[in-house]
Structure formats: structure tokens, C-alpha cells
XYZ file of C-alpha atoms in Angstrom:
151
model
C 34.977 -75.373 -55.750
C 36.467 -78.496 -57.269
C 37.840 -81.391 -55.246
C 38.894 -84.995 -55.571
C 39.247 -87.792 -53.016
C 42.154 -90.172 -53.550
C 43.752 -93.108 -51.768
C 46.695 -91.869 -49.688
C 49.337 -93.558 -51.827
C 52.243 -92.134 -53.785
C 50.742 -93.484 -57.024
C 47.772 -91.130 -56.462
C 50.025 -88.208 -57.415
C 49.501 -88.873 -61.140
C 45.680 -88.610 -61.024
C 46.030 -85.599 -58.695
C 48.217 -83.816 -61.258
C 45.743 -84.701 -64.021
C 42.942 -83.231 -61.893
C 44.896 -79.987 -61.432
C 45.761 -79.674 -65.118
C 42.188 -80.407 -66.172
C 40.744 -77.725 -63.908
C 43.498 -75.101 -63.748
C 45.431 -75.099 -67.031
C 43.060 -72.795 -68.917
C 42.704 -70.054 -66.297
C 45.831 -70.417 -64.171
C 48.564 -71.501 -66.587
C 51.041 -68.967 -65.195
C 51.006 -70.534 -61.701
C 50.183 -74.156 -62.558
C 53.812 -75.321 -62.318
C 54.152 -73.870 -58.804
C 50.848 -75.412 -57.742
C 51.882 -78.829 -59.084
C 55.286 -78.680 -57.367
C 53.806 -77.784 -53.980
C 50.894 -80.207 -54.189
C 53.013 -83.162 -55.263
C 55.454 -82.576 -52.412
C 52.664 -82.460 -49.843
C 50.759 -85.432 -51.289
C 53.908 -87.565 -51.108
C 54.314 -86.517 -47.467
C 50.705 -87.502 -46.675
C 51.045 -90.799 -48.530
C 54.306 -91.613 -46.760
C 53.596 -90.505 -43.191
C 49.943 -89.728 -42.391
C 48.693 -93.290 -42.084
C 51.703 -94.958 -40.501
C 49.694 -95.613 -37.306
C 46.725 -97.857 -36.769
C 43.213 -96.987 -37.883
C 40.932 -95.654 -35.139
C 37.881 -97.774 -34.378
C 35.107 -95.201 -34.769
C 34.290 -91.701 -35.938
C 35.014 -89.373 -38.827
C 38.699 -90.212 -38.850
C 38.069 -93.932 -39.352
C 35.471 -93.295 -42.090
C 38.122 -91.557 -44.206
C 41.151 -93.539 -43.042
C 43.669 -94.016 -45.851
C 42.231 -91.196 -47.979
C 43.389 -87.730 -48.946
C 41.407 -84.900 -50.484
C 42.704 -82.288 -52.897
C 40.674 -79.247 -53.789
C 40.835 -75.613 -54.732
C 38.814 -72.428 -54.832
C 39.342 -68.818 -55.767
C 39.396 -66.417 -52.806
C 40.052 -62.758 -52.099
C 42.258 -61.483 -49.290
C 42.577 -57.739 -48.750
C 41.018 -57.221 -52.190
C 43.697 -59.329 -53.867
C 42.758 -62.508 -55.771
C 44.280 -65.838 -54.739
C 43.907 -69.458 -55.694
C 43.533 -71.493 -52.487
C 44.551 -75.142 -52.854
C 43.990 -77.520 -49.957
C 45.064 -81.001 -49.038
C 43.191 -82.836 -46.298
C 43.843 -86.164 -44.623
C 42.468 -88.052 -41.635
C 45.740 -89.573 -40.469
C 48.136 -88.787 -37.656
C 48.102 -85.103 -36.705
C 51.105 -83.318 -38.150
C 51.858 -79.704 -39.077
C 54.656 -79.766 -41.677
C 55.283 -76.035 -41.204
C 56.100 -76.267 -37.480
C 59.677 -76.515 -36.360
C 60.974 -76.912 -39.876
C 64.408 -75.351 -40.050
C 65.284 -73.566 -43.250
C 67.660 -75.857 -45.127
C 71.100 -74.518 -45.940
C 70.929 -74.524 -49.736
C 74.513 -73.275 -49.961
C 75.709 -76.765 -48.984
C 76.275 -79.424 -51.601
C 73.423 -81.940 -51.815
C 75.514 -84.712 -50.260
C 76.377 -82.448 -47.285
C 72.765 -81.534 -46.432
C 70.728 -83.476 -43.911
C 67.784 -85.404 -45.349
C 64.417 -83.701 -45.082
C 63.058 -80.196 -45.007
C 63.796 -79.151 -48.580
C 60.321 -80.045 -49.874
C 58.530 -77.969 -47.238
C 60.999 -75.152 -47.914
C 60.029 -75.268 -51.604
C 56.309 -75.291 -50.736
C 56.769 -72.209 -48.556
C 58.668 -70.412 -51.300
C 56.340 -71.103 -54.234
C 53.160 -70.132 -52.369
C 52.262 -66.635 -51.184
C 50.801 -67.961 -47.932
C 50.436 -71.351 -46.288
C 48.650 -72.626 -43.202
C 47.803 -75.822 -41.346
C 44.786 -76.700 -39.250
C 44.110 -79.901 -37.359
C 40.452 -79.903 -36.411
C 37.944 -82.709 -35.811
C 40.352 -85.499 -36.686
C 41.589 -83.927 -39.913
C 44.819 -82.371 -41.111
C 44.272 -79.579 -43.618
C 46.974 -77.653 -45.402
C 45.973 -74.586 -47.382
C 48.269 -72.979 -49.914
C 47.518 -69.576 -51.419
C 48.873 -68.536 -54.792
C 48.469 -64.877 -55.681
C 46.793 -64.146 -58.998
C 47.185 -61.182 -61.287
C 44.427 -58.625 -60.609
C 43.093 -58.827 -64.165
C 42.359 -62.599 -64.081
C 38.769 -63.844 -63.940
């Protein structure tokens, strides 16, 4: 299980992508592009919105305030192999998958309302996605299905 802790800033996306390529390119080249697309979208969201409030005074949340964690592990669900990638932050509680309307992609870009397309892409490039907000954390897990013959 590999993971990296980064400052919750947009410029942390570059080292996050390097981390993914370093650890995933050899064994997961066929899904790496999808993983990078989804992770970058979610990291930008964390960097932009999670820490807009004020830092709490005490506790786990304040110890990690302004940070985000990216990690991954291989898992099995119903005997099928998946790569689980997670993003965790200690900012304002927010589930990006709740109440997100599916954007109308038939409209021209200038006719679409702002927002929602990134989460739509994340949902469509991953096989499964979930959010949990426990103990002062926000954790998003994305699952990417692997071919059965991979290690």
C-alpha cells in the first residue's frame, strides 16, 4: 500500500502525478491515464475547496489541516481484481458525488453551466466510487477494474 502526503494546493498535482507514474506505470499502464484524469480532478477540488474555512483549534483535523493524502492498493471484490485509489483530506466535509446532476454533454461548452463535468468524468472512468466522512476526514475511494490475468 503506497501513499503520499501533500500540501492541499493545486501545484501538488504535479508531484502526485509523478507518484502515480512511478508506482503504477509498470503494472497498470492500461488504466494509468484514467487514474491520472480522475485523481487530478479530485485533487484540484480538494485544493480549491476543502480548506476554505478556518482551521479547527484541536484534534486530528487540525493536525492535518491543509494536507491531502493520495494512496492506492490492490483489492478484490466478488473475486474480481481492482486498483483502489484514495484521496483523503481533513478540510470541510463534502461529498462530491451527492446531488451532482449529470451534465448535459449535448450542449455546446459555452451553453453549459459551470461545474459538474469533472465529477461526471471521475464517475465514468472508474468502475466504482465512494465517499466517507469519518472522524474529521473526507475520503474518496475510486476503484478501477483490472484484467483477471494481471498480478
